[in-house]
Amino acid sequence: METLFIPLDYDYFDWQGKNYLRIIGRNEKGKRLCVIDKFNPYLWAILKKGVSEEKIKNLIQKIEKINIKGSTRITTIKKVEVKDKRFLGKQVKALKIFITNYKDAHPVADELDFPEIDARRGYDVPLLTKYIIESGFVPLKWHKIKGRLLNGTLEFGGIDRIDVDECYEAEKIEEAEEQAFHPRILAFDIEAGEFGIGKGEILMVSLVGKNFKKVLSWKKCPENLDYVECFKDEADMLETFVKYVREFSPDVLVGYFSDGFDMPYLRARAEKNKVRLALGLDNRQPTFARGRIPSASIAGIVHIDIFRFIDSVYSQYLTSETLGLNDVASELLGEGKKDFDAFEHVKNKKQEWQEFFEYNLQDSVLTYKLAEKLWPDMLEFSKIIQEPLFEITRSSMSQHVEAFILHHLERYNEIEEKRPLHDEIGERRQREKYEGAFVFQPTPGLYENLAIFDFTSMHASIIVSHNISKTTLLEKKEKDCYESPELELEGRKRKFYFSKKPGFFPSLLGEIVELRKKYKKEFKEQPDPIKKARSNAYKLLANAYYGYTGFFGARYYSVESAASTLAFVRKFNKWTIEKVSEQGYKVIFGDTDSVGFKLSGKTKEQTLKFLEKLNSELPGIMELELEGFYKRGIWVKKRTGDFGAKKKYALIDEQGKLKVRGFETVRRDWCPLARQLQNKVLQAILEDGNEKKALELIKETIKKIKNREVNKKDIMIRTQLKKPLDEYKSITPHVIAARKIKEKGLPIDLGMLLEYFIAETRGKKKLVREKVKLPDEKGEYNIKYYLERQILPAVENIIEVFNVNGKEIINGKKQMKLLDF
DNA sequence: GTTAAGGCCATACC
DNA sequence: ACCGGTATGGCCTTAAC
């Protein structure tokens, strides 16, 4: 039998002591199929240099006798082969040791304690990763499967007795031509009576798919909402939820924060009600893998918590201030959550059931739309990294980088390095920090006609151009090698040297950068979401690569590499600043990979020509590009000290578009009133080149504050709770806000955004925290606080740029003047 | 009781 | 534990008077 197949969900099982894979996917007609494949696990024993043939033979005989006896299986050595391999870039002889069950790879490695063996590797890569590398059966690409149709016999212990159309035992798997694939997506969301997992009842569950929307409820039966279905109790509702999911037969079941909330809640309530949450195609209940956030997985269906993908990968593209469903959906879909206070409804037993149902449905609608919108990104990430969707949507960027490397080592005949052990991680984390990038000290002022140059993927291009990595690092200087600038590490000045023989680590990064360029070009020529996602995925990967070298959990961790890369970053940034100055431009700012300067009478054409010249002097694939030309820009004084603040500026381009960095405008822990005013002030100043209109704007706002005409939502300050409430050494306003919420009986979650305002208070209260009130608390805003601690700080150093006697203003009269308006 | 320095804390830039 | 160094600035805590 032969069929086309796209693999979606990977799982493994044991049969007669051996590992098998069960892969669920679809054929080209949309039928759901299952493929059973064998797996031949092995690990590596890297031999010491110069071990004789004779000794190797003896060693192999000893190894072949190893067996691991467990309660359910005995793992033995199937065969041992001698191979010429590379390890950390060096040529080695290694034994490829095939074993019967990968779950015992670790104990087998422990047994390989022979004097001829230098190192043991390849026992700590996750089984699925190992399988995909070996089989080439990569996720989300079409394959042609030749195999035997299984028919529900007990051949594999009945593993094929699952809810699929057909199940094959694979005999041959080969890649097939690409074609479009549209997954069946089903989104879900629950509403519960209490926030604590399982503490309250699940009041309703919504489900949204293509041409499918339902709200399941048991608390209330509305007459006029056709999508609401009513049940006699919670258990009945949960059973129907399971039934509907099974009937819809989704490839992807998606929630928003469902790993952390919906799934564990469903599990807890199902247990309580003695309902089996048999969502898996094999009728199993969801399982929860351990981890910082437990990942809920369903056999045969890819459960995606879209929040986790956004959190670890996609958030870099977002400007929303929180990663909550409302903010993210508003930004990506232009549509937010329904305005409804579910907590109020439950707590005060309100009877706004219609609104509640709509609210619940809308959450699933948004989750569904987000999943559709982000599908190209998840798809491309999965195809590029070659890891299954489930893993892709839950991994950090460093894990993505590492997985990408692991999946491409075979091309370099390279044996994988091991994961650092607990003690090693500890040591790495404790080691002294190394010096970072260079930031140019700006001079405060308003400047006209500016240009900004920046390096494209600077860290990546430095690593590639200087062949920097753990495995290309030389012990000492050689005749022809790359030499890092002098840097300080562990208290002494030193340099590092890297071989000119291309290493797999920088080479792979070189490929990533190349592919990024290629797909970016393709996207520009003929834009579509897939091309965009592909180009973005490579870009993200390239940018995360440097961070990976300095990440303590990395297999290819290398402080020397990270420190050297940064030394080059500093060198090239300063080099650019110098060159630009020498050419007669006035440099205004510079940070890490960018330099901004005044055109100083030169034309754009001259500047672009000069850019070309600079590029001809850069090594390897390093490249400077024009970030943009700007009409005006403003830099302000630091609040403490009499010099320009770094990482704080605002620019306006020729189209009048504002670009604000670092100012309160872009800081979410300032009230909207101050932020909006500052933004308007910056806009006015940069448009007109003078402060007249700005002063008017400030005057207006001050008047509004004094007359108590400011909207309440505009004075709210939002601050994130970054650690458990009782760990705070300093009791700041937002800690008070959190305590107040706790007193109300609401949950305090790590990472939640606390909202509060500063109110007028009676009596002698000096500290800000004593005036904190929650949004729904009664009280008037504190005029003095908002004038002096929000509005004034947000605008005073901006308008100060226009005053010749700048120093006097900050200490004296103008402050008073401003407030006297 | 007041005040300045130092530390804690959140957030931004790249 | 899940990229990390550079940087700003508010507010609290502490120590000194």
XYZ file of N, CA and C in Angstrom, chain A residues 487-593:
321
model
N 40.096 42.032 25.167
C 38.917 42.115 26.023
C 39.272 41.639 27.423
N 38.395 41.968 28.371
C 38.659 41.543 29.738
C 37.719 40.418 30.117
N 38.301 39.318 30.593
C 37.494 38.195 31.045
C 38.171 37.593 32.267
N 37.373 37.289 33.268
C 37.890 36.750 34.524
C 39.031 37.591 35.077
N 38.849 38.901 34.981
C 39.797 39.804 35.629
C 41.098 40.048 34.898
N 41.252 39.459 33.705
C 42.483 39.809 33.005
C 42.231 40.132 31.539
N 43.141 40.948 31.008
C 43.027 41.345 29.604
C 43.530 40.202 28.743
N 42.774 39.900 27.705
C 43.211 38.811 26.829
C 42.574 38.931 25.464
N 43.085 38.072 24.573
C 42.525 37.988 23.229
C 42.202 36.541 22.952
N 41.264 36.312 22.056
C 40.986 34.933 21.667
C 41.216 34.786 20.173
N 41.588 33.570 19.797
C 41.936 33.291 18.400
C 41.037 32.180 17.867
N 40.607 32.347 16.629
C 39.717 31.359 16.024
C 40.295 30.892 14.695
N 40.198 29.594 14.485
C 40.738 28.964 13.283
C 40.078 29.534 12.022
N 40.784 29.466 10.909
C 40.168 29.885 9.646
C 39.511 28.723 8.927
N 39.707 27.503 9.445
C 39.003 26.350 8.858
C 37.545 26.419 9.305
N 36.622 26.501 8.355
C 35.219 26.707 8.725
C 34.713 25.654 9.703
N 34.112 26.103 10.783
C 33.514 25.183 11.744
C 32.030 25.018 11.459
N 31.453 23.908 11.915
C 30.048 23.663 11.603
C 29.139 24.723 12.233
N 29.532 25.217 13.403
C 28.669 26.148 14.134
C 28.522 27.488 13.392
N 29.629 28.153 13.067
C 29.478 29.384 12.269
C 28.965 29.112 10.858
N 29.329 27.960 10.284
C 28.854 27.656 8.922
C 27.336 27.565 8.877
N 26.775 26.881 9.888
C 25.317 26.760 9.939
C 24.661 28.129 10.051
N 25.266 28.975 10.854
C 24.726 30.333 10.997
C 24.829 31.077 9.672
N 25.924 30.856 8.962
C 26.084 31.455 7.640
C 24.948 31.052 6.718
N 24.565 29.772 6.798
C 23.456 29.296 5.966
C 22.152 29.991 6.353
N 21.961 30.127 7.673
C 20.741 30.783 8.146
C 20.660 32.209 7.588
N 21.780 32.942 7.683
C 21.804 34.326 7.216
C 21.540 34.384 5.706
N 22.141 33.466 4.961
C 21.940 33.404 3.518
C 20.472 33.154 3.175
N 19.897 32.157 3.873
C 18.503 31.807 3.591
C 17.567 32.956 3.948
N 17.904 33.626 5.020
C 17.097 34.792 5.405
C 17.086 35.818 4.270
N 18.266 36.072 3.736
C 18.375 37.029 2.626
C 17.534 36.579 1.442
N 17.676 35.296 1.121
C 16.982 34.736 -0.028
C 15.467 34.877 0.118
N 14.963 34.467 1.285
C 13.515 34.482 1.459
C 12.968 35.892 1.642
N 13.807 36.770 2.172
C 13.373 38.153 2.290
C 13.169 38.739 0.893
N 14.100 38.406 0.021
C 14.013 38.879 -1.355
C 12.765 38.285 -2.030
N 12.584 36.983 -1.866
C 11.406 36.326 -2.445
C 10.118 36.969 -1.947
N 10.106 37.268 -0.667
C 8.903 37.885 -0.091
C 8.647 39.252 -0.698
N 9.734 40.020 -0.857
C 9.566 41.362 -1.408
C 9.065 41.326 -2.836
N 9.510 40.313 -3.587
C 9.094 40.225 -4.977
C 7.641 39.792 -5.110
N 7.234 38.869 -4.250
C 5.856 38.365 -4.338
C 5.359 38.022 -2.933
N 4.866 39.034 -2.232
C 4.540 38.829 -0.811
C 3.396 37.839 -0.584
N 3.576 36.955 0.367
C 2.484 36.160 0.914
C 2.872 35.767 2.338
N 1.877 35.395 3.156
C 2.149 35.161 4.585
C 3.196 34.071 4.842
N 3.219 33.052 4.000
C 4.178 31.961 4.200
C 5.609 32.452 3.987
N 5.810 33.213 2.914
C 7.157 33.721 2.632
C 7.614 34.656 3.743
N 6.676 35.457 4.215
C 7.002 36.379 5.277
C 7.410 35.608 6.533
N 6.628 34.591 6.852
C 6.898 33.784 8.039
C 8.251 33.083 7.918
N 8.541 32.597 6.727
C 9.802 31.886 6.507
C 10.974 32.834 6.699
N 10.886 33.992 6.081
C 11.956 34.975 6.204
C 12.131 35.404 7.661
N 11.005 35.619 8.341
C 11.067 36.005 9.760
C 11.687 34.926 10.628
N 11.337 33.692 10.354
C 11.846 32.590 11.176
C 13.374 32.534 11.093
N 13.901 32.687 9.884
C 15.362 32.680 9.742
C 16.001 33.880 10.432
N 15.316 34.999 10.366
C 15.845 36.193 11.014
C 15.910 35.994 12.530
N 14.821 35.470 13.085
C 14.787 35.236 14.535
C 15.871 34.250 14.951
N 16.033 33.233 14.136
C 17.038 32.211 14.428
C 18.443 32.825 14.414
N 18.703 33.630 13.396
C 20.023 34.267 13.287
C 20.285 35.165 14.492
N 19.243 35.913 14.889
C 19.448 36.845 15.994
C 19.566 36.155 17.348
N 19.034 34.941 17.458
C 19.110 34.229 18.744
C 20.404 33.438 18.882
N 21.103 33.278 17.781
C 22.294 32.419 17.747
C 23.390 32.925 18.690
N 23.614 34.231 18.676
C 24.655 34.778 19.557
C 24.298 34.542 21.022
N 23.043 34.844 21.378
C 22.589 34.663 22.751
C 22.801 33.229 23.212
N 22.614 32.313 22.280
C 22.791 30.900 22.583
C 24.219 30.602 23.044
N 25.213 31.234 22.416
C 26.616 30.935 22.785
C 26.921 31.353 24.224
N 26.155 32.309 24.736
C 26.405 32.759 26.101
C 25.384 32.247 27.095
N 24.497 31.355 26.614
C 23.434 30.840 27.482
C 23.932 29.621 28.257
N 23.809 29.664 29.561
C 24.414 28.631 30.409
C 23.889 27.214 30.161
N 22.716 27.089 29.577
C 22.171 25.756 29.359
C 22.551 25.148 28.014
N 23.346 25.878 27.224
C 23.614 25.464 25.845
C 24.638 24.334 25.752
N 24.402 23.413 24.822
C 25.395 22.375 24.533
C 26.675 23.012 23.989
N 26.505 24.018 23.160
C 27.685 24.659 22.553
C 27.955 26.019 23.184
N 27.785 26.058 24.478
C 28.092 27.243 25.280
C 29.580 27.565 25.151
N 29.885 28.859 25.068
C 31.288 29.267 24.995
C 31.410 30.731 25.383
N 31.863 30.962 26.613
C 32.049 32.362 27.050
C 33.050 33.058 26.179
N 34.092 32.324 25.809
C 35.135 32.937 24.988
C 34.528 33.470 23.693
N 33.625 32.665 23.111
C 32.980 33.085 21.866
C 32.085 34.301 22.098
N 31.286 34.223 23.159
C 30.358 35.317 23.427
C 31.125 36.610 23.708
N 32.169 36.495 24.538
C 32.953 37.684 24.889
C 33.671 38.236 23.652
N 34.181 37.344 22.805
C 34.872 37.793 21.588
C 33.895 38.476 20.636
N 32.716 37.870 20.475
C 31.718 38.464 19.593
C 31.412 39.893 20.048
N 31.246 40.062 21.349
C 30.923 41.392 21.857
C 32.088 42.358 21.690
N 33.303 41.847 21.816
C 34.469 42.709 21.607
C 34.475 43.222 20.163
N 34.118 42.320 19.230
C 34.009 42.749 17.826
C 32.860 43.757 17.654
N 31.766 43.521 18.357
C 30.620 44.437 18.270
C 31.069 45.845 18.680
N 31.781 45.920 19.794
C 32.268 47.232 20.245
C 33.216 47.842 19.230
N 34.136 46.996 18.743
C 35.132 47.491 17.800
C 34.479 48.074 16.541
N 33.537 47.345 15.961
C 32.960 47.812 14.696
C 32.020 49.001 14.893
N 31.388 49.061 16.056
C 30.545 50.224 16.318
C 31.427 51.474 16.436
N 32.500 51.365 17.180
C 33.399 52.509 17.345
C 34.079 52.863 16.020
N 34.415 51.836 15.279
C 35.029 52.043 13.961
C 34.115 52.869 13.072
N 32.835 52.501 13.062
C 31.866 53.219 12.218
C 31.734 54.672 12.684
N 31.647 54.841 13.996
C 31.516 56.190 14.545
C 32.712 57.046 14.112
N 33.893 56.459 14.195
C 35.108 57.174 13.827
C 35.111 57.546 12.342
N 34.775 56.551 11.508
C 34.783 56.780 10.064
C 33.794 57.885 9.686
N 32.618 57.820 10.296
C 31.580 58.798 9.996
C 32.062 60.201 10.398
N 32.688 60.289 11.559
C 33.213 61.583 12.018
C 34.300 62.091 11.093
N 35.206 61.211 10.739
C 36.316 61.594 9.857
C 35.822 62.162 8.542
N 34.685 61.631 8.102
C 34.132 62.057 6.822
C 33.522 63.454 6.914
N 33.412 63.961 8.151
C 32.896 65.312 8.314
C 31.470 65.387 8.814
N 30.891 64.232 9.169
C 29.537 64.233 9.746
C 29.664 64.423 11.252
N 28.580 64.945 11.867
C 28.598 65.044 13.325
C 27.791 63.885 13.915
N 28.490 63.028 14.652
C 27.829 61.864 15.238
C 27.000 62.293 16.443
N 25.748 61.855 16.473
C 24.839 62.233 17.553
C 24.630 61.084 18.529
N 24.422 59.892 17.986
C 24.240 58.764 18.905
C 24.776 57.463 18.300
N 24.923 56.498 19.151
C 25.373 55.190 18.711
C 25.070 54.189 19.806
N 24.557 53.034 19.424
C 24.224 52.022 20.418
C 24.346 50.635 19.780
N 25.343 49.892 20.207
C 25.562 48.511 19.787
C 25.863 48.361 18.292
N 24.826 48.443 17.480
C 25.039 48.196 16.056
C 24.625 49.382 15.191
